Coordinates of C-alpha atoms and ligand atoms in Angstrom, one line a residue:
X1 CA 0.9 -30.5 -5.7
X2 CA 2.3 -30.2 -2.1
X3 CA -0.1 -29.2 0.4
X4 CA 1.1 -26.1 1.9
X5 CA 2.6 -26.4 5.4
X6 CA 2.2 -24.4 8.7
X7 CA 5.0 -23.0 10.6
X8 CA 4.8 -23.7 14.2
X9 CA 7.3 -24.2 17.1
X10 CA 10.2 -23.2 15.1
X11 CA 9.6 -25.5 12.0
X12 CA 7.5 -26.6 9.0
X13 CA 5.0 -29.0 9.9
X14 CA 2.2 -30.7 7.8
X15 CA -1.3 -30.0 8.7
X16 CA -3.4 -32.6 10.4
X17 CA -6.1 -31.6 7.7
X18 CA -6.1 -33.5 4.5
X19 CA -8.9 -31.7 2.8
X20 CA -7.8 -28.5 0.8
X21 CA -8.8 -25.7 -1.3
X22 CA -6.9 -24.2 -4.1
X23 CA -4.9 -21.1 -4.3
X24 CA -5.9 -19.5 -7.9
X25 CA -3.9 -17.2 -9.9
X26 CA -6.7 -14.7 -10.8
X27 CA -5.3 -13.7 -14.2
X28 CA -5.3 -17.2 -15.5
X29 CA -7.2 -19.5 -13.2
X30 CA -3.8 -21.4 -12.5
X31 CA -3.9 -23.5 -9.4
X32 CA -0.7 -22.3 -7.7
X33 CA -1.1 -24.0 -4.2
X34 CA -3.4 -26.2 -2.1
X35 CA -4.1 -24.8 1.3
X36 CA -5.5 -26.9 4.3
X37 CA -9.1 -26.3 4.7
X38 CA -11.2 -28.2 7.1
X39 CA -12.2 -29.0 10.5
X40 CA -8.7 -30.6 11.5
X41 CA -7.1 -27.2 11.1
X42 CA -8.4 -26.5 14.4
X43 CA -6.0 -29.2 15.9
X44 CA -3.1 -27.6 14.0
X45 CA -4.2 -24.3 15.7
X46 CA -4.1 -25.9 19.2
X47 CA -0.5 -27.2 18.8
X48 CA 0.5 -23.9 17.5
X49 CA -0.7 -22.0 20.6
X50 CA 0.9 -24.8 23.0
X51 CA 4.3 -24.0 21.6
X52 CA 3.6 -20.1 21.5
X53 CA 2.3 -20.3 25.1
X54 CA 5.6 -22.1 26.0
X55 CA 7.5 -19.6 24.0
X56 CA 5.8 -16.7 25.7
X57 CA 7.4 -17.7 29.0
X58 CA 11.1 -17.0 28.0
X59 CA 10.5 -14.6 25.4
X60 CA 8.5 -11.9 27.6
X61 CA 11.3 -12.0 29.8
X62 CA 14.0 -11.1 27.2
X63 CA 15.2 -7.4 27.4
X64 CA 13.2 -5.3 24.9
X65 CA 16.6 -4.1 23.3
X66 CA 17.2 -8.0 22.4
X67 CA 13.6 -8.6 21.6
X68 CA 13.9 -6.0 18.6
X69 CA 17.2 -7.4 17.1
X70 CA 15.5 -10.1 15.0
X71 CA 13.4 -7.2 13.5
X72 CA 16.5 -5.5 12.0
X73 CA 17.5 -8.8 10.4
X74 CA 14.0 -9.2 9.1
X75 CA 13.9 -5.7 7.5
X76 CA 17.0 -6.6 5.6
X77 CA 15.8 -9.8 4.5
X78 CA 12.5 -8.4 3.2
X79 CA 14.4 -5.7 1.4
X80 CA 16.5 -8.3 -0.3
X81 CA 13.7 -10.4 -1.1
X82 CA 11.4 -7.7 -2.2
X83 CA 11.2 -8.5 -5.9
X84 CA 10.7 -12.3 -5.3
X85 CA 7.8 -11.3 -2.7
X86 CA 6.2 -8.8 -5.1
X87 CA 5.8 -11.4 -7.8
X88 CA 4.1 -13.8 -5.4
X89 CA 1.6 -11.2 -4.2
X90 CA 1.1 -10.3 -7.9
X91 CA 0.5 -14.0 -8.7
X92 CA -1.9 -15.1 -6.0
X93 CA -3.5 -11.5 -5.5
X94 CA -3.8 -10.1 -9.0
X95 CA -2.4 -6.6 -8.4
X96 CA 0.5 -4.9 -10.3
X97 CA 4.0 -5.4 -9.5
X98 CA 4.2 -1.7 -8.5
X99 CA 1.3 -2.1 -6.2
X100 CA 3.0 -5.4 -4.7
X101 CA 6.3 -3.5 -4.2
X102 CA 4.3 -0.7 -2.7
X103 CA 2.5 -2.9 0.0
X104 CA 5.9 -4.5 0.9
X105 CA 7.5 -1.0 1.1
X106 CA 4.5 -0.5 4.0
X107 CA 5.4 -3.8 5.7
X108 CA 8.9 -2.9 6.0
X109 CA 8.0 0.6 7.4
X110 CA 6.2 -1.3 10.3
X111 CA 9.3 -3.3 11.1
X112 CA 11.1 0.0 11.2
X113 CA 8.8 1.7 13.6
X114 CA 8.5 -1.1 16.0
X115 CA 12.1 -1.3 16.2
X116 CA 11.6 2.0 18.5
X117 CA 10.0 -0.3 21.1
X118 CA 12.6 0.3 23.7
X119 CA 11.4 3.6 23.7
X120 CA 7.8 3.1 23.1
X121 CA 7.5 0.8 26.0
X122 CA 9.2 3.1 28.5
X123 CA 7.4 3.4 31.8
X124 CA 6.2 6.5 33.3
X125 CA 7.2 7.4 36.8
X126 CA 6.2 10.0 39.4
X127 CA 8.3 10.5 42.2
X128 CA 7.0 11.4 45.6
X129 CA 3.4 11.3 45.0
X130 CA 3.5 11.5 49.0
X131 CA 6.3 11.7 51.3
X132 CA 8.4 8.5 50.4
X133 CA 5.9 7.1 47.7
X134 CA 6.7 6.9 44.2
X135 CA 4.3 5.3 41.6
X136 CA 5.2 4.2 38.3
X137 CA 3.5 2.5 35.3
X138 CA 5.0 -0.4 33.4
X139 CA 3.8 -2.1 30.0
X140 CA 3.8 -5.8 29.9
X141 CA 3.0 -8.3 27.1
X142 CA -0.1 -10.0 27.1
X143 CA 0.8 -13.6 25.7
X144 CA -0.1 -15.3 22.9
X145 CA -1.7 -12.9 20.1
X146 CA -3.3 -13.9 16.9
X147 CA -3.8 -12.3 13.5
X148 CA -6.5 -13.1 10.9
X149 CA -5.9 -11.5 7.5
X150 CA -7.9 -10.7 4.4
X151 CA -7.0 -11.3 0.8
X152 CA -6.4 -7.8 -0.4
X153 CA -2.8 -7.1 1.2
X154 CA -1.0 -10.4 1.8
X155 CA 2.3 -8.8 2.4
X156 CA 1.4 -5.8 4.4
X157 CA -1.4 -6.3 6.7
X158 CA 0.0 -9.0 9.1
X159 CA 2.8 -6.6 9.6
X160 CA 0.4 -4.0 11.0
X161 CA 0.7 -6.1 14.1
X162 CA 3.5 -8.7 14.2
X163 CA 6.5 -6.7 14.5
X164 CA 4.8 -4.5 17.6
X165 CA 3.5 -7.7 19.1
X166 CA 6.8 -9.7 19.3
X167 CA 8.9 -6.6 20.0
X168 CA 6.6 -6.0 23.2
X169 CA 7.2 -9.5 24.3
X170 CA 4.3 -11.4 23.0
X171 CA 4.2 -14.6 20.7
X172 CA 2.5 -14.3 17.5
X173 CA 0.0 -16.6 15.3
X174 CA -0.8 -15.5 11.7
X175 CA -3.7 -17.0 9.8
X176 CA -3.4 -15.6 6.4
X177 CA -6.5 -15.6 4.0
X178 CA -6.9 -19.0 2.4
X179 CA -7.1 -17.2 -0.9
X180 CA -3.6 -15.9 -0.9
X181 CA -1.4 -17.8 1.6
X182 CA 1.7 -18.2 -0.6
X183 CA 3.1 -14.7 0.3
X184 CA 3.1 -15.4 4.1
X185 CA 4.9 -18.7 3.2
X186 CA 7.7 -17.0 1.6
X187 CA 7.7 -14.4 4.5
X188 CA 7.9 -17.2 7.0
X189 CA 11.1 -18.6 5.1
X190 CA 12.5 -15.4 5.9
X191 CA 11.5 -15.5 9.6
X192 CA 13.1 -19.2 9.9
X193 CA 16.3 -17.4 9.4
X194 CA 15.8 -15.0 12.3
X195 CA 17.3 -15.7 15.7
X196 CA 13.8 -16.1 17.2
X197 CA 13.2 -18.9 19.8
X198 CA 10.8 -21.7 18.5
X199 CA 7.3 -20.8 19.1
X200 CA 7.6 -16.7 19.0
X201 CA 6.2 -16.4 15.7
X202 CA 3.7 -19.2 13.9
X203 CA 1.8 -19.5 10.6
X204 CA -1.4 -21.6 10.5
X205 CA -3.5 -22.0 7.4
X206 CA -7.1 -22.6 7.2
X207 CA -10.5 -20.8 7.1
X208 CA -13.4 -20.5 9.6
X209 CA -12.3 -23.6 11.5
X210 CA -9.0 -21.9 12.2
X211 CA -10.6 -18.7 13.0
X212 CA -13.1 -20.0 15.4
X213 CA -10.4 -22.1 17.3
X214 CA -8.5 -18.9 17.6
X215 CA -11.3 -16.9 19.0
X216 CA -12.0 -19.8 21.5
X217 CA -8.6 -20.6 22.5
X218 CA -8.1 -19.7 26.2
X219 CA -4.4 -19.1 25.9
X220 CA -5.1 -16.5 23.0
X221 CA -5.2 -13.3 24.7
X222 CA -5.5 -10.9 21.6
X223 CA -6.9 -11.0 18.2
X224 CA -6.2 -8.6 15.3
X225 CA -8.7 -9.2 12.5
X226 CA -8.8 -7.3 9.2
X227 CA -11.5 -8.3 6.4
X228 CA -15.2 -7.7 5.7
X229 CA -17.6 -6.0 8.1
X230 CA -19.8 -8.9 8.9
X231 CA -17.0 -11.3 9.9
X232 CA -15.2 -8.5 11.8
X233 CA -18.4 -7.9 14.1
X234 CA -18.5 -11.8 14.4
X235 CA -15.0 -11.9 15.4
X236 CA -15.1 -8.9 17.6
X237 CA -18.2 -10.5 19.4
X238 CA -16.9 -14.1 19.7
X239 CA -13.2 -13.1 20.6
X240 CA -14.4 -10.5 23.4
X241 CA -17.1 -13.0 24.8
X242 CA -14.1 -15.2 25.3
X243 CA -12.3 -12.5 27.2
X244 CA -10.0 -11.7 24.6
X245 CA -8.8 -8.0 23.5
X246 CA -9.8 -7.5 19.9
X247 CA -9.3 -4.9 17.1
X248 CA -11.4 -5.9 14.2
X249 CA -11.0 -3.7 11.1
X250 CA -14.1 -4.2 8.5
X251 CA -15.1 -3.0 5.2
X252 CA -15.4 0.4 3.8
X253 CA -17.2 2.6 1.1
X254 CA -15.0 5.7 0.7
X255 CA -16.5 8.9 -0.6
X256 CA -14.2 11.6 -2.3
X257 CA -15.7 15.1 -2.6
X258 CA -14.3 17.4 -5.4
X259 CA -15.1 21.1 -5.0
X260 CA -15.1 23.4 -8.1
X261 CA -11.8 25.2 -7.2
X262 CA -9.8 21.9 -7.0
X263 CA -6.8 21.4 -9.3
X264 CA -8.5 19.3 -12.0
X265 CA -5.4 17.7 -13.5
X266 CA -3.9 16.5 -10.1
X267 CA -7.5 15.7 -8.6
X268 CA -8.1 13.3 -11.7
X269 CA -4.9 11.5 -11.7
X270 CA -5.2 10.8 -7.7
X271 CA -8.9 10.1 -7.8
X272 CA -8.4 7.7 -10.7
X273 CA -5.4 6.0 -8.9
X274 CA -7.6 5.7 -5.6
X275 CA -10.6 4.1 -7.4
X276 CA -8.6 1.8 -9.7
X277 CA -5.7 0.9 -7.9
X278 CA -5.5 -2.5 -7.0
X279 CA -8.6 -3.0 -9.3
X280 CA -10.5 -1.1 -6.5
X281 CA -9.7 -3.9 -3.8
X282 CA -8.4 -1.7 -1.3
X283 CA -10.2 -0.8 2.2
X284 CA -9.1 2.8 1.1
X285 CA -10.1 2.7 -2.4
X286 CA -12.4 5.6 -3.7
X287 CA -15.7 4.4 -4.3
X288 CA -18.3 7.6 -4.6
X289 CA -17.1 10.6 -6.0
X290 CA -19.2 13.6 -5.3
X291 CA -18.5 16.4 -7.5
X292 CA -19.8 20.0 -6.0
X293 CA -21.2 22.4 -8.5
X294 CA -19.6 20.7 -11.6
X295 CA -22.3 22.2 -13.8
X296 CA -20.2 22.0 -16.9
X297 CA -19.2 18.5 -16.1
X298 CA -15.5 19.4 -16.4
X299 CA -14.5 17.0 -13.7
X300 CA -16.6 14.4 -14.9
X301 CA -15.2 14.4 -18.4
X302 CA -11.6 14.5 -16.9
X303 CA -12.4 11.3 -14.8
X304 CA -14.1 9.8 -17.6
X305 CA -10.8 10.2 -20.1
X306 CA -8.5 9.1 -17.3
X307 CA -10.6 5.7 -16.4
X308 CA -11.0 5.1 -20.3
X309 CA -7.2 5.0 -20.7
X310 CA -6.4 2.9 -18.0
X311 CA -4.6 -0.4 -19.2
X312 CA -5.8 -3.6 -17.6
X313 CA -4.1 -7.0 -17.9
X314 CA -1.5 -9.5 -15.9
X315 CA 0.0 -7.7 -13.0
X316 CA 3.5 -9.3 -14.1
X317 CA 3.6 -7.3 -17.3
X318 CA 5.2 -4.0 -16.0
X319 CA 3.4 -2.0 -18.6
X320 CA -0.3 -2.4 -17.3
X321 CA -1.9 -0.4 -14.9
X322 CA -4.8 -2.5 -13.1
X323 CA -5.0 -6.4 -12.6
X324 CA -7.8 -8.6 -12.3
X325 CA -10.1 -8.9 -9.2
X326 CA -9.5 -12.0 -6.8
X327 CA -12.1 -14.6 -8.0
X328 CA -14.7 -15.5 -10.4
X329 CA -17.3 -15.2 -7.7
X330 CA -16.1 -11.6 -6.9
X331 CA -16.4 -10.7 -10.5
X332 CA -19.8 -12.0 -10.7
X333 CA -20.6 -10.0 -7.5
X334 CA -19.4 -6.9 -9.0
X335 CA -21.0 -7.3 -12.1
X336 CA -24.3 -8.0 -10.3
X337 CA -24.0 -4.8 -8.3
X338 CA -23.5 -2.8 -11.6
X339 CA -26.6 -4.4 -12.8
X340 CA -28.5 -3.4 -9.6
X341 CA -27.3 0.2 -9.9
X342 CA -28.7 0.2 -13.5
X343 CA -31.8 -1.0 -12.2
X344 CA -31.8 1.6 -9.8
X345 CA -31.7 4.4 -12.5
X346 CA -28.0 4.6 -12.8
X347 CA -26.5 5.3 -16.1
X348 CA -23.2 3.8 -17.4
X349 CA -20.7 6.4 -18.4
X350 CA -18.1 3.7 -18.9
X351 CA -18.6 -0.1 -19.0
X352 CA -15.9 -2.3 -18.0
X353 CA -17.7 -5.6 -17.9
X354 CA -17.3 -8.2 -20.7
X355 CA -13.6 -7.6 -21.1
X356 CA -11.1 -10.3 -22.7
X357 CA -7.4 -9.8 -22.3
X358 CA -5.6 -11.5 -24.8
X359 CA -3.7 -14.6 -23.5
X360 CA -5.7 -14.1 -20.2
X361 CA -9.1 -15.0 -21.5
X362 CA -10.3 -16.7 -18.3
X363 CA -8.8 -14.0 -16.1
X364 CA -11.3 -12.1 -13.5
X365 CA -10.8 -8.9 -15.3
X366 CA -13.2 -5.9 -15.1
X367 CA -12.2 -2.7 -16.8
X368 CA -12.6 0.7 -15.1
X369 CA -16.3 1.3 -14.7
X370 CA -18.0 4.8 -14.3
X371 CA -22.0 5.0 -13.2
X372 CA -23.8 8.2 -12.7
X373 CA -27.1 9.2 -11.7
X374 CA -27.6 7.0 -8.9
X375 CA -30.0 7.5 -6.3
X376 CA -28.3 8.6 -3.1
X377 CA -30.1 5.8 -0.9
X378 CA -29.6 3.1 -3.6
X379 CA -27.8 -0.2 -2.9
X380 CA -24.9 0.6 -5.3
X381 CA -24.1 3.8 -3.2
X382 CA -24.4 2.2 -0.1
X383 CA -22.8 -1.2 -0.5
X384 CA -18.9 -1.8 -0.5
X385 CA -18.3 -2.9 -4.2
X386 CA -14.4 -3.9 -3.7
X387 CA -14.1 -3.6 -7.5
X388 CA -13.1 -0.8 -10.0
X389 CA -16.4 0.9 -10.2
X390 CA -16.8 4.5 -9.6
X391 CA -20.0 5.9 -8.6
X392 CA -20.4 9.6 -9.7
X393 CA -22.7 11.7 -7.7
X394 CA -23.6 15.5 -8.1
X395 CA -24.3 17.6 -5.3
X396 CA -24.9 21.5 -5.1
X397 CA -22.9 22.5 -2.1
X398 CA -20.2 21.4 0.3
X399 CA -22.9 21.1 3.0
X400 CA -24.8 18.5 1.1
X401 CA -21.7 16.7 0.4
X402 CA -20.7 16.3 3.9
X403 CA -24.2 15.5 4.8
X404 CA -23.9 12.5 2.1
X405 CA -20.4 11.6 3.3
X406 CA -21.8 11.1 6.9
X407 CA -24.9 9.1 5.8
X408 CA -22.8 5.9 4.9
X409 CA -22.6 3.2 7.3
X410 CA -18.7 2.9 7.0
X411 CA -16.0 5.2 8.4
X412 CA -12.8 4.4 6.9
X413 CA -11.9 7.1 4.9
X414 CA -13.1 10.4 3.4
X415 CA -11.3 12.7 1.1
X416 CA -11.7 16.3 -0.5
X417 CA -10.2 18.2 -3.3
X418 CA -9.9 21.6 -3.1
X419 CA -7.7 24.7 -3.1
X420 CA -9.5 26.3 -0.2
X421 CA -8.2 25.9 3.0
X422 CA -11.3 26.9 5.0
X423 CA -13.2 24.2 3.3
X424 CA -10.9 21.6 3.6
X425 CA -10.7 22.5 7.3
X426 CA -14.5 22.2 7.6
X427 CA -14.4 18.9 5.8
X428 CA -11.5 17.6 8.0
X429 CA -13.4 18.6 11.2
X430 CA -16.9 17.3 10.3
X431 CA -16.5 14.3 8.0
X432 CA -17.0 11.2 10.2
X433 CA -14.2 8.9 9.1
X434 CA -11.1 7.6 10.7
X435 CA -8.7 8.4 7.8
X436 CA -9.3 11.8 6.0
X437 CA -7.4 13.0 2.8
X438 CA -7.0 16.7 1.8
X439 CA -5.8 16.3 -1.9
X440 CA -4.9 12.9 -1.1
X441 CA -6.8 9.8 -2.5
X442 CA -5.6 7.0 -0.5
X443 CA -5.1 8.3 2.8
X444 CA -3.2 5.4 4.2
X445 CA -1.5 6.1 7.4
X446 CA 2.3 5.9 7.5
X447 CA 3.3 3.1 10.0
X448 CA 3.9 5.6 13.0
X449 CA 0.2 6.6 13.0
X450 CA -2.7 4.2 13.7
X451 CA -4.5 2.9 10.8
X452 CA -7.9 4.3 11.9
X453 CA -11.3 3.5 11.1
X454 CA -14.9 4.4 12.5
X455 CA -18.3 3.2 12.5
X456 CA -19.1 -0.2 10.5
X457 CA -15.3 -0.1 9.5
X458 CA -13.9 -0.8 12.9
X459 CA -14.7 -2.8 16.0
X460 CA -12.6 -2.1 19.1
X461 CA -10.7 0.7 20.4
X462 CA -7.0 0.7 19.5
X463 CA -6.0 0.2 15.9
X464 CA -2.9 -1.4 14.3
X465 CA 0.2 0.3 13.7
X466 CA 2.3 2.8 15.7
X467 CA 1.5 3.7 19.3
X468 CA -2.0 2.1 19.1
X469 CA -0.2 -1.1 18.4
X470 CA 2.1 -0.6 21.4
X471 CA -0.9 -0.1 23.5
X472 CA -3.0 -3.1 22.0
X473 CA -0.2 -5.5 22.5
X474 CA 0.7 -4.6 26.2
X475 CA -1.3 -4.2 29.7
X476 CA -0.2 -1.5 31.8
X477 CA 0.7 -2.4 35.5
X478 CA 0.8 0.6 38.0
X479 CA 3.1 0.1 41.0
X480 CA 2.9 2.4 44.1
X481 CA 6.2 2.0 46.3
X482 CA 6.9 3.4 49.8
X483 CA 10.4 3.6 51.1
X484 CA 10.5 5.6 54.1
X485 CA 13.6 7.7 54.6
X486 CA 14.0 6.4 58.3
X487 CA 14.8 3.0 56.6
X488 CA 17.9 4.5 54.7
X489 CA 21.2 3.0 56.2
X490 CA 24.4 4.9 56.5
X491 CA 27.3 2.7 55.2
Ligands
LIG501 P1 -13.2 -11.8 4.7 O1 -13.9 -11.4 5.6 O2 -13.8 -12.7 3.9 O3 -11.7 -12.7 5.4 C1 -10.9 -12.1 6.2 C2 -10.7 -13.4 6.8 O4 -11.6 -13.8 7.8 C3 -9.8 -14.4 6.1 O5 -8.8 -14.9 6.9 C4 -11.1 -15.6 6.2 O6 -10.4 -16.9 6.1 C5 -11.6 -15.2 7.4 N1 -13.2 -15.5 7.4 C6 -13.8 -15.5 6.4 N2 -15.3 -15.7 6.5 C7 -15.2 -16.1 7.7 C8 -16.2 -16.7 8.6 N3 -17.5 -16.8 8.3 N4 -16.0 -16.8 9.8 C9 -14.7 -16.7 10.5 N5 -13.6 -16.4 9.7 C10 -13.9 -16.0 8.2 O7 -12.4 -10.7 3.8 P2 -11.7 -10.6 2.5 O8 -12.8 -10.9 1.5 O9 -10.4 -11.7 2.6 O10 -11.1 -9.0 2.5 C11 -11.7 -8.1 1.9 C12 -12.4 -7.4 3.0 O11 -11.5 -6.7 3.9 C13 -13.0 -6.0 2.4 O12 -14.1 -5.8 3.0 C14 -12.1 -4.9 2.7 O13 -12.7 -3.6 2.9 C15 -11.6 -5.4 4.1 N6 -10.4 -4.8 4.6 C16 -10.5 -3.8 5.3 C17 -9.2 -3.2 5.8 C18 -9.4 -2.2 6.9 O14 -8.2 -1.7 7.3 N7 -10.5 -1.7 7.4 C19 -8.1 -3.5 5.2 C20 -8.1 -4.4 4.3 C21 -9.3 -5.1 3.9

């Protein structure tokens, strides 16, 4: 099997590294790619930065209206190739085809918003701040910028950054997750068809060696990272110590509060989708469901029925609702956490372990799982599981629920289900999370809004998407000009 190539300086190039790691289809363990993985990927990165740095000199000087033109073509190409890309996402990442199509739609929306860069980069101008003196602020690009991506949205996450970065005049290097590099390979086959100067956009494979080379390279001016919290912290610390602008999105543990006046049918469907969609491997996946005053267990029963009936299998089969988790290690880690929860006193309402899917006996499948009666300070309630596991907690009041929501280390998302506007308003105001859902289970911001995140879920100031991305990928320059009126000439 051919080793995956990098895309640098406008063309495909073999890595200097001959060591590889396998790309594995999580539904059947089939090896579907070999990706360069080792110390020499750092040389690949250096070469990519060299051409990106060179390209920046010309690209940053192009009119912004010209810089967005390739994005219009990219949108059309992504749309025309959506089915093929979705299939690749499903094969390497495991999610269902519907989920893969959904994430590509989100990628395309970011391309669309970034096409507004001519307006978003417009300068601010104040005339006559003093007699004959004007002041204005312009936005200029930073230089070479880099993206380090996680496994769970191989088609979407680089697009939280890429279109904004290049429309603003930067050049951009993507390092996809070594677990799912095939989607970006296909995206770069489309990028290769654009009218972009060589070196404006590059793809470099690898793992920690490539990341460290990115964090240390003096010609990389900004890093956009998405992944687990420990690595986010590391990337933020090392990147900023090297003088870079860094936005690092980390892990999550998203609580959902269900009040007794919630619409049971609607809440059940949405919460089940949030918990088990993408097999729970979403940074906005519901993880802990807090039912308030559900004394008769109506919500609990409804969630149980819905989870029990969710079909699990290979994502390419359009009839299934949930695919496998990404690796065998991940499956073991999730099973271990369930075991830990049971050791802490939790009770299994629904056990999704030890599942065999006919024809996919080696797949990393876990069926929907529900645990209840967990201690609030236990490990399962505190740790990101990143799998199809719901922890059910019962509390008496909305105030206790809010206290619980705010006691977690993470702050990616918090949601409430209720028909009371006043309670929803209170929750929206007091919950410590960057993305809030009200009768919404996956509060994923549209491309024109920043993908927020607080506490241990985000390190930095400016997030991906929308205006935050414009600010992140530009630096401001303030100019003060004096033109005394005595200098005006009559012609
Ligand atoms: P990960 O942290 O293992 O990997 C992310 C990237 O970092 C990969 O490209 C990987 O090659 C690199 N990397 C891994 N270990 C490294 C190390 N020690 N040093 C340097 N680089 C390293 O994350 P993952 O498992 O691919 O993704 C899942 C995680 O991402 C979850 O925690 C999830 O919550 C999080 N996530 C967060 C968001 C968000 O917006 N906050 C979005 C998606 C995923």
